[in-house]
Coordinates of C-alpha atoms in Angstrom, one line a residue:
Chain A
M1 CA -0.2 0.0 0.1
S2 CA 3.3 2.5 0.9
I3 CA 4.8 1.7 -2.8
A4 CA 1.2 2.5 -3.8
L5 CA 1.0 6.0 -2.8
S6 CA 4.6 6.6 -2.9
L7 CA 3.7 5.3 -6.5
A8 CA 0.5 7.2 -7.0
N9 CA 2.2 10.1 -6.3
N10 CA 4.9 10.2 -9.1
L11 CA 2.2 9.8 -11.9
T12 CA 0.0 12.8 -13.9
T13 CA -3.6 12.6 -13.5
G14 CA -3.1 11.1 -16.9
G15 CA -1.8 8.5 -16.3
K16 CA 1.8 9.2 -17.3
F17 CA 5.0 9.2 -15.1
I18 CA 6.5 12.4 -13.5
A19 CA 10.2 13.0 -13.6
A20 CA 10.6 11.8 -10.2
A21 CA 9.4 8.2 -11.5
I22 CA 12.7 7.6 -12.9
N23 CA 15.8 8.6 -12.4
N24 CA 19.7 7.1 -14.4
T25 CA 19.1 4.0 -11.8
S26 CA 16.4 3.4 -13.4
V27 CA 17.8 3.4 -17.2
S28 CA 20.9 1.8 -16.1
N29 CA 19.2 -1.8 -17.9
V30 CA 19.2 -0.1 -20.9
T31 CA 22.7 -0.2 -23.8
S32 CA 20.8 0.7 -26.6
F33 CA 17.7 2.6 -28.0
A34 CA 16.8 1.6 -31.2
S35 CA 15.2 5.0 -32.3
I36 CA 18.6 6.9 -31.4
P37 CA 21.6 7.3 -33.2
A38 CA 24.3 6.7 -30.9
G39 CA 27.3 8.0 -30.8
G40 CA 27.0 10.9 -33.2
V41 CA 27.7 10.8 -36.4
L42 CA 31.2 9.4 -36.9
R43 CA 31.6 5.5 -36.2
L44 CA 34.1 4.6 -35.1
L45 CA 34.2 0.9 -36.5
S46 CA 37.1 -1.0 -36.5
T47 CA 40.7 -0.4 -34.8
Q48 CA 43.9 -3.4 -35.8
T49 CA 46.7 -2.8 -34.3
A50 CA 49.8 -4.0 -36.7
S51 CA 52.4 -7.0 -35.3
D52 CA 54.8 -7.3 -37.8
S53 CA 51.4 -7.8 -40.0
A54 CA 51.9 -8.6 -43.7
S55 CA 48.6 -6.4 -44.6
I56 CA 46.3 -4.9 -42.8
S57 CA 42.3 -5.7 -44.6
F58 CA 38.3 -4.2 -43.8
T59 CA 35.9 -6.6 -45.0
N60 CA 32.9 -5.4 -42.2
D61 CA 31.7 -2.6 -41.5
G62 CA 29.2 -4.2 -38.8
S63 CA 27.7 -6.5 -41.7
A64 CA 29.5 -8.2 -45.2
G65 CA 31.1 -5.3 -47.0
L66 CA 31.2 -1.4 -47.1
T67 CA 27.7 -0.8 -47.6
T68 CA 26.4 0.8 -44.4
Y69 CA 27.8 4.1 -44.9
K70 CA 28.4 6.3 -47.9
E71 CA 31.5 7.7 -46.7
Y72 CA 34.7 6.1 -44.3
I73 CA 37.3 6.8 -43.1
F74 CA 40.5 5.4 -42.3
S75 CA 43.3 6.9 -39.8
F76 CA 46.3 5.9 -40.1
I77 CA 48.7 6.1 -36.6
N78 CA 52.6 5.9 -36.7
I79 CA 52.5 3.2 -39.4
H80 CA 56.1 1.8 -38.6
Q81 CA 58.1 0.0 -41.8
A82 CA 60.1 -3.6 -41.2
A83 CA 62.4 -3.2 -43.6
T84 CA 65.4 -1.8 -43.7
S85 CA 65.0 0.0 -47.0
F86 CA 62.5 2.0 -48.6
A87 CA 59.6 1.0 -48.8
S88 CA 55.8 2.5 -50.0
F89 CA 52.6 2.5 -47.7
D90 CA 50.5 1.2 -50.2
V91 CA 46.0 0.6 -50.5
G92 CA 44.7 -2.3 -53.2
F93 CA 40.6 -2.2 -53.1
R94 CA 38.9 -5.7 -53.3
D95 CA 35.5 -5.9 -55.9
G96 CA 34.1 -8.7 -54.9
S97 CA 36.8 -11.0 -55.3
T98 CA 39.4 -12.3 -52.8
D99 CA 41.4 -10.7 -54.6
Y100 CA 42.4 -6.9 -54.3
D101 CA 43.5 -5.5 -57.6
A102 CA 39.8 -3.0 -58.6
P103 CA 41.0 -0.6 -61.3
K104 CA 42.5 2.4 -59.9
Q105 CA 43.2 6.1 -62.0
T106 CA 44.8 7.8 -59.7
A107 CA 46.4 11.4 -59.7
K108 CA 50.0 12.3 -56.6
F109 CA 51.7 14.5 -55.9
E110 CA 54.8 15.6 -53.5
V111 CA 55.7 18.3 -50.9
Y112 CA 58.7 17.7 -49.0
H113 CA 61.0 19.7 -46.2
T114 CA 64.4 18.6 -45.4
E115 CA 66.2 19.0 -41.9
A116 CA 68.8 21.0 -44.1
D117 CA 66.3 23.0 -45.3
S118 CA 65.1 21.4 -49.0
T119 CA 62.1 21.8 -50.0
S120 CA 60.2 20.5 -52.6
L121 CA 56.3 20.4 -54.9
A122 CA 56.4 18.1 -57.8
Y123 CA 53.5 16.1 -59.5
S124 CA 54.5 11.8 -58.7
G125 CA 54.7 10.7 -62.3
G126 CA 56.0 7.5 -60.7
D127 CA 53.7 6.6 -58.7
D128 CA 50.4 7.1 -60.0
L129 CA 47.7 4.4 -61.7
A130 CA 46.2 4.5 -64.9
N131 CA 43.9 2.2 -64.9
G132 CA 46.2 -0.1 -63.5
T133 CA 45.2 -2.9 -60.9
A134 CA 48.2 -2.3 -58.7
F135 CA 48.0 -1.0 -55.6
Q136 CA 48.9 2.6 -55.3
R137 CA 51.1 3.7 -53.3
I138 CA 49.8 6.9 -50.3
G139 CA 53.0 7.6 -48.3
L140 CA 55.6 6.1 -47.1
S141 CA 57.1 5.1 -43.3
G142 CA 60.6 6.0 -42.1
Y143 CA 62.9 3.0 -41.3
N144 CA 64.6 3.9 -37.4
N145 CA 62.8 3.7 -34.3
D146 CA 61.1 7.2 -34.0
E147 CA 60.3 7.9 -37.9
S148 CA 56.9 6.9 -39.1
M149 CA 53.6 7.5 -40.7
S150 CA 50.4 9.6 -40.2
G151 CA 47.6 10.5 -41.6
F152 CA 44.2 9.2 -43.8
M153 CA 42.6 8.4 -46.8
R154 CA 38.6 9.0 -46.8
L155 CA 36.3 6.3 -49.5
F156 CA 33.2 7.6 -51.0
E157 CA 30.1 5.6 -51.5
P158 CA 32.0 2.1 -51.8
S159 CA 29.1 0.4 -52.6
S160 CA 27.9 1.7 -55.3
T161 CA 26.8 0.2 -57.7
T162 CA 26.6 3.0 -60.2
F163 CA 29.3 5.0 -60.4
T164 CA 33.0 5.1 -60.3
K165 CA 34.6 5.1 -56.5
H166 CA 36.5 8.6 -55.3
F167 CA 39.1 8.5 -52.5
I168 CA 41.4 11.4 -51.4
S169 CA 44.5 10.5 -48.9
T170 CA 47.0 13.0 -47.5
T171 CA 49.7 10.9 -45.5
N172 CA 53.0 12.7 -43.4
A173 CA 55.8 10.5 -42.9
Y174 CA 59.3 11.1 -42.0
Y175 CA 61.5 9.5 -45.4
T176 CA 64.7 8.9 -43.7
G177 CA 66.6 8.6 -47.4
S178 CA 66.8 12.2 -47.1
N179 CA 65.1 13.2 -43.3
A180 CA 62.4 15.2 -44.2
S181 CA 59.0 15.4 -43.3
W182 CA 57.5 14.3 -46.0
Q183 CA 53.2 14.3 -47.8
E184 CA 51.7 12.5 -49.8
H185 CA 48.6 13.9 -51.7
V186 CA 46.7 11.8 -53.8
G187 CA 42.8 11.3 -54.9
G188 CA 41.3 9.4 -57.5
Y189 CA 38.9 7.0 -58.4
I190 CA 38.1 3.6 -58.6
N191 CA 37.4 2.7 -62.3
T192 CA 34.4 0.1 -61.7
T193 CA 31.0 0.3 -61.2
T194 CA 31.4 -2.9 -59.0
A195 CA 30.7 -2.3 -55.0
I196 CA 34.2 -2.4 -52.8
D197 CA 33.9 -5.1 -50.2
G198 CA 37.2 -4.7 -49.0
V199 CA 40.5 -2.3 -48.7
Q200 CA 44.0 -3.5 -47.6
F201 CA 47.0 -2.1 -46.7
K202 CA 50.7 -3.1 -46.6
M203 CA 54.1 -2.3 -47.4
S204 CA 55.6 -2.2 -51.1
T205 CA 58.3 -4.5 -49.3
G206 CA 58.2 -6.2 -46.2
N207 CA 55.8 -5.9 -43.1
I208 CA 54.1 -3.3 -41.2
Q209 CA 56.0 -3.8 -37.9
S210 CA 53.6 -1.4 -35.8
G211 CA 51.1 1.1 -36.1
V212 CA 47.0 1.8 -35.6
I213 CA 44.6 1.8 -39.1
K214 CA 40.8 2.9 -37.5
M215 CA 38.1 2.7 -40.2
Y216 CA 35.1 5.1 -39.0
G217 CA 31.9 5.3 -41.0
V218 CA 30.2 8.7 -41.6
L219 CA 27.2 9.3 -40.8
Chain B
M1 CA -5.0 -8.9 -12.9
G2 CA -3.3 -9.9 -8.8
V3 CA -0.3 -11.0 -10.5
I4 CA 0.6 -8.4 -12.6
T5 CA -0.1 -6.1 -9.9
R6 CA 2.3 -8.0 -7.0
T7 CA 4.9 -7.4 -10.7
A8 CA 4.8 -4.7 -11.0
A9 CA 5.6 -3.2 -7.4
N10 CA 8.3 -5.5 -7.0
N11 CA 9.4 -2.9 -9.9
F12 CA 9.3 0.4 -7.7
T13 CA 11.4 1.1 -4.6
T14 CA 8.9 2.4 -1.5
S15 CA 9.5 5.6 -2.9
G16 CA 7.8 5.5 -6.1
V17 CA 11.3 5.3 -8.3
I18 CA 10.9 3.0 -11.6
L19 CA 14.2 0.0 -11.3
P20 CA 16.2 -1.0 -13.3
A21 CA 14.4 -4.4 -14.3
A22 CA 11.6 -2.7 -15.6
I23 CA 12.2 -0.7 -18.7
N24 CA 14.7 -2.1 -21.0
N25 CA 16.5 -1.8 -24.7
T26 CA 12.3 -2.5 -25.6
T27 CA 10.8 -0.3 -23.1
V28 CA 12.8 2.7 -24.4
A29 CA 12.9 1.1 -28.7
S30 CA 10.4 3.6 -29.6
I31 CA 11.6 7.4 -28.0
D32 CA 13.6 9.0 -31.4
S33 CA 15.3 12.2 -28.9
L34 CA 16.3 12.0 -25.4
S35 CA 16.9 16.7 -25.4
N36 CA 19.1 16.5 -21.9
V37 CA 21.1 13.9 -23.0
S38 CA 24.1 14.7 -25.2
T39 CA 24.2 10.5 -28.1
G40 CA 28.1 11.8 -28.1
G41 CA 30.4 13.3 -30.4
A42 CA 29.8 16.8 -31.2
M43 CA 29.7 16.7 -34.7
T44 CA 26.3 16.8 -36.1
L45 CA 24.0 16.0 -39.3
L46 CA 21.8 18.3 -39.5
N47 CA 20.4 17.6 -42.6
T48 CA 20.4 15.0 -45.4
T49 CA 19.3 16.3 -49.4
T50 CA 19.6 13.3 -51.6
I51 CA 18.8 14.7 -55.3
T52 CA 17.0 11.3 -57.3
S53 CA 15.8 13.6 -60.9
N54 CA 17.2 17.2 -62.2
T55 CA 17.6 19.7 -59.6
A56 CA 19.3 22.7 -60.0
T57 CA 20.7 23.8 -57.0
V58 CA 20.9 22.5 -52.9
S59 CA 20.7 25.4 -51.0
F60 CA 21.2 25.1 -47.2
S61 CA 19.5 27.2 -45.5
S62 CA 18.9 30.4 -41.8
S63 CA 16.8 26.7 -40.4
L64 CA 20.7 25.4 -40.1
I65 CA 22.9 27.7 -39.6
T66 CA 22.5 29.0 -36.5
S67 CA 24.7 30.1 -33.7
T68 CA 24.5 26.6 -32.0
Y69 CA 27.4 25.8 -34.5
R70 CA 30.1 27.8 -35.1
T71 CA 31.6 25.3 -37.5
Y72 CA 29.6 23.1 -40.4
L73 CA 30.6 20.8 -43.2
I74 CA 29.1 19.9 -46.2
K75 CA 29.6 16.5 -47.8
Y76 CA 28.8 16.2 -51.3
I77 CA 29.1 12.9 -52.8
N78 CA 28.9 11.0 -56.1
V79 CA 27.1 14.6 -57.4
H80 CA 26.8 13.7 -61.2
P81 CA 25.1 16.9 -63.2
E82 CA 22.6 16.6 -66.2
T83 CA 25.1 17.8 -68.5
D84 CA 28.7 17.7 -69.6
T85 CA 31.4 19.1 -68.5
A86 CA 29.1 21.0 -66.0
D87 CA 31.8 23.0 -62.9
L88 CA 30.0 23.2 -58.8
Q89 CA 30.3 26.2 -58.0
F90 CA 29.2 27.4 -54.6
N91 CA 27.9 31.3 -53.6
G92 CA 26.9 32.2 -49.9
S93 CA 23.6 34.7 -48.7
T94 CA 23.5 37.7 -46.6
D95 CA 19.3 37.4 -46.9
N96 CA 18.1 34.5 -45.9
G97 CA 18.3 33.2 -49.7
S98 CA 17.3 36.1 -51.9
N99 CA 20.8 36.8 -52.9
Y100 CA 23.6 34.3 -53.6
N101 CA 26.8 37.8 -54.3
V102 CA 28.6 37.8 -51.3
T103 CA 31.7 39.3 -52.5
K104 CA 34.5 36.1 -52.5
T105 CA 38.4 36.1 -53.1
T106 CA 39.5 32.0 -53.1
S107 CA 42.6 30.4 -54.3
A108 CA 43.2 26.9 -55.4
Y109 CA 45.4 24.2 -56.6
Y110 CA 44.6 20.5 -58.2
Y111 CA 46.8 17.5 -59.4
F112 CA 45.7 15.6 -62.3
H113 CA 46.5 12.3 -64.6
N114 CA 44.0 11.3 -68.0
E115 CA 43.3 7.3 -68.4
A116 CA 45.2 8.0 -71.2
D117 CA 48.7 8.5 -69.3
N118 CA 49.3 11.3 -71.3
S119 CA 48.3 14.2 -69.5
T120 CA 49.4 14.7 -66.0
G121 CA 50.7 18.1 -63.6
V122 CA 49.9 20.1 -59.7
D123 CA 49.8 23.6 -60.2
K124 CA 48.2 26.5 -58.4
E125 CA 44.2 26.7 -60.7
P126 CA 43.6 30.5 -61.4
S127 CA 41.3 30.0 -64.1
H128 CA 39.6 28.8 -60.5
D129 CA 39.5 31.4 -58.5
V130 CA 37.4 34.6 -58.5
A131 CA 38.9 38.1 -56.5
Q132 CA 36.4 40.3 -54.7
S133 CA 33.5 38.4 -56.9
T134 CA 29.9 38.2 -56.5
G135 CA 29.1 34.8 -58.6
F136 CA 29.6 31.6 -57.6
C137 CA 33.1 30.1 -57.4
Q138 CA 34.0 27.1 -58.4
I139 CA 34.5 24.2 -55.6
P140 CA 36.0 21.1 -56.5
G141 CA 34.0 19.8 -58.9
D142 CA 36.0 20.8 -62.9
T143 CA 34.1 19.8 -65.9
V144 CA 32.1 16.8 -64.2
G145 CA 30.8 14.0 -66.3
A146 CA 27.9 13.0 -67.3
D147 CA 28.1 9.4 -68.6
N148 CA 26.2 7.5 -66.1
D149 CA 29.5 6.5 -63.8
Q150 CA 31.0 9.2 -63.5
S151 CA 30.3 11.7 -60.6
V152 CA 33.0 14.3 -58.4
S153 CA 32.6 13.8 -54.4
G154 CA 34.0 16.2 -51.2
F155 CA 33.5 18.4 -48.6
G156 CA 33.4 21.7 -47.8
Y157 CA 34.0 23.3 -43.6
I158 CA 32.6 26.8 -43.0
F159 CA 33.9 28.5 -40.5
S160 CA 32.6 30.8 -38.4
P161 CA 29.6 32.4 -41.2
L162 CA 27.1 34.5 -38.3
S163 CA 30.5 36.0 -37.8
T164 CA 29.9 40.2 -37.9
T165 CA 33.2 40.8 -36.6
F166 CA 35.5 39.1 -39.4
L167 CA 35.1 37.5 -42.7
K168 CA 34.0 34.1 -43.3
H169 CA 36.2 31.3 -44.6
F170 CA 35.8 28.3 -46.7
W171 CA 37.7 25.1 -47.2
F172 CA 36.7 22.6 -49.7
S173 CA 38.1 19.4 -51.0
G174 CA 37.0 16.7 -53.6
N175 CA 37.9 14.6 -56.3
C176 CA 36.5 14.0 -60.0
H177 CA 35.7 12.1 -62.8
T178 CA 35.6 14.3 -65.4
D179 CA 34.0 14.0 -68.8
S180 CA 37.1 13.9 -70.6
G181 CA 38.1 10.6 -68.7
Y182 CA 40.8 12.4 -65.7
T183 CA 40.8 12.0 -61.9
V184 CA 40.9 15.8 -60.7
Q185 CA 41.6 16.0 -57.3
E186 CA 41.1 19.7 -56.2
T187 CA 41.2 22.0 -53.0
V188 CA 39.9 25.7 -53.7
A189 CA 39.4 27.8 -50.3
G190 CA 39.1 31.6 -49.6
Y191 CA 36.6 34.0 -47.9
F192 CA 33.5 35.6 -48.0
N193 CA 35.3 39.3 -47.5
T194 CA 32.0 40.7 -45.6
T195 CA 31.7 41.3 -41.9
S196 CA 27.8 41.0 -42.6
A197 CA 26.5 37.1 -41.2
V198 CA 26.1 34.6 -43.7
N199 CA 23.4 32.8 -43.2
N200 CA 22.5 30.9 -46.3
V201 CA 24.8 29.1 -49.0
Q202 CA 24.1 27.5 -52.5
I203 CA 25.8 24.9 -54.3
K204 CA 25.7 23.9 -57.9
F205 CA 26.3 23.0 -61.5
S206 CA 27.9 26.4 -63.6
T207 CA 24.8 24.2 -66.5
G208 CA 22.4 22.1 -66.2
N209 CA 20.7 20.3 -63.7
I210 CA 22.6 18.3 -60.6
G211 CA 20.9 14.6 -62.0
S212 CA 21.6 12.7 -58.6
G213 CA 24.1 13.5 -55.0
I214 CA 24.4 13.0 -52.0
F215 CA 24.3 16.4 -50.0
K216 CA 24.8 16.6 -46.2
F217 CA 25.6 18.6 -44.5
Y218 CA 26.5 19.0 -39.8
G219 CA 26.9 21.5 -37.5
I220 CA 30.5 21.6 -35.8
A221 CA 30.9 21.7 -31.7

């Protein structure tokens, strides 16, 4: 009877609960609101940490493929190569088979500044692809202990079966060869109307010794 | 009835407060907003405009550009022109969209590569910039092709558009599949050279309509 009276005090005359009836403890069992998007518009979908890894692939955004979001952002954090000679950091896209060999039309330029105060900005004619199926270089990585590469890549609507798929990447690295801060900019489209269902990153030579790659979906 | 009453009573404290056992995910499945609870993240999706047939312009109005946010982000994804070689363009309004004619100065650089593999480059792009112009300025989306699989995707930030102290900066970057089989990655940045609040912005093609595309407009806290 006591509870009944207290409960009655927590109801309006229309039978609705007033604020005093519900507190944080009341909803402590709730882990999701089906009708409310959780976590803002930038969703962390996957974090992969390299440990002398031959490659790192993303083939699932919560369900198989990359179908849920119109834009994906890949963040590269302190990618460090295993090889003790030059190696580039490359990306490939999968279009339905097991191979990351979707054709790409790309453009690329580099800008750098050495510790000896030399600078350059130039188109990277040797690093672009003309409908090529090879992996696309999007950066490099130094190999001394404190050297690495960080950056990001945006991929737009990989699930489209109407359009070619655009991607844009920007990275900055310590280039061991000339002791330089080394930016690489790549833009291009994956020249197929087949959906892209996977993205893979690897070094051109040797493994990714360490580093973190995160994949986000953007609502 | 008695059983339900007794069970229900077990789900309340002696003060009549609802216990956790009474509320689960199914109970709250119909709730679509929590006005006093942050749903997380500093970036809020304010509007999605999906174009599926000929549309001349896409505008984001003063109902979206408010004092709530200082920075706004526009995404455009697979925007496809009805007319070949159309350039994507941008302007602002200080009179709630009656006129899109804010004075602007911009700069542009691009790098490109064609499918025939005989044309590449990186350079400033003076034909895409404007100097104190009130007309629409080009943003990434250069001679976009109208073939079925051709489009442009990109994004742009607008900083503090409602400021009445400073001029207003914007910065766009995107990648384009042109009518002649080029990939063109371009960056255009500039400022609205006015201390009047810019409360509307608009995107359109230089010629013809937008055949299809997705536009998203975010506020960033």
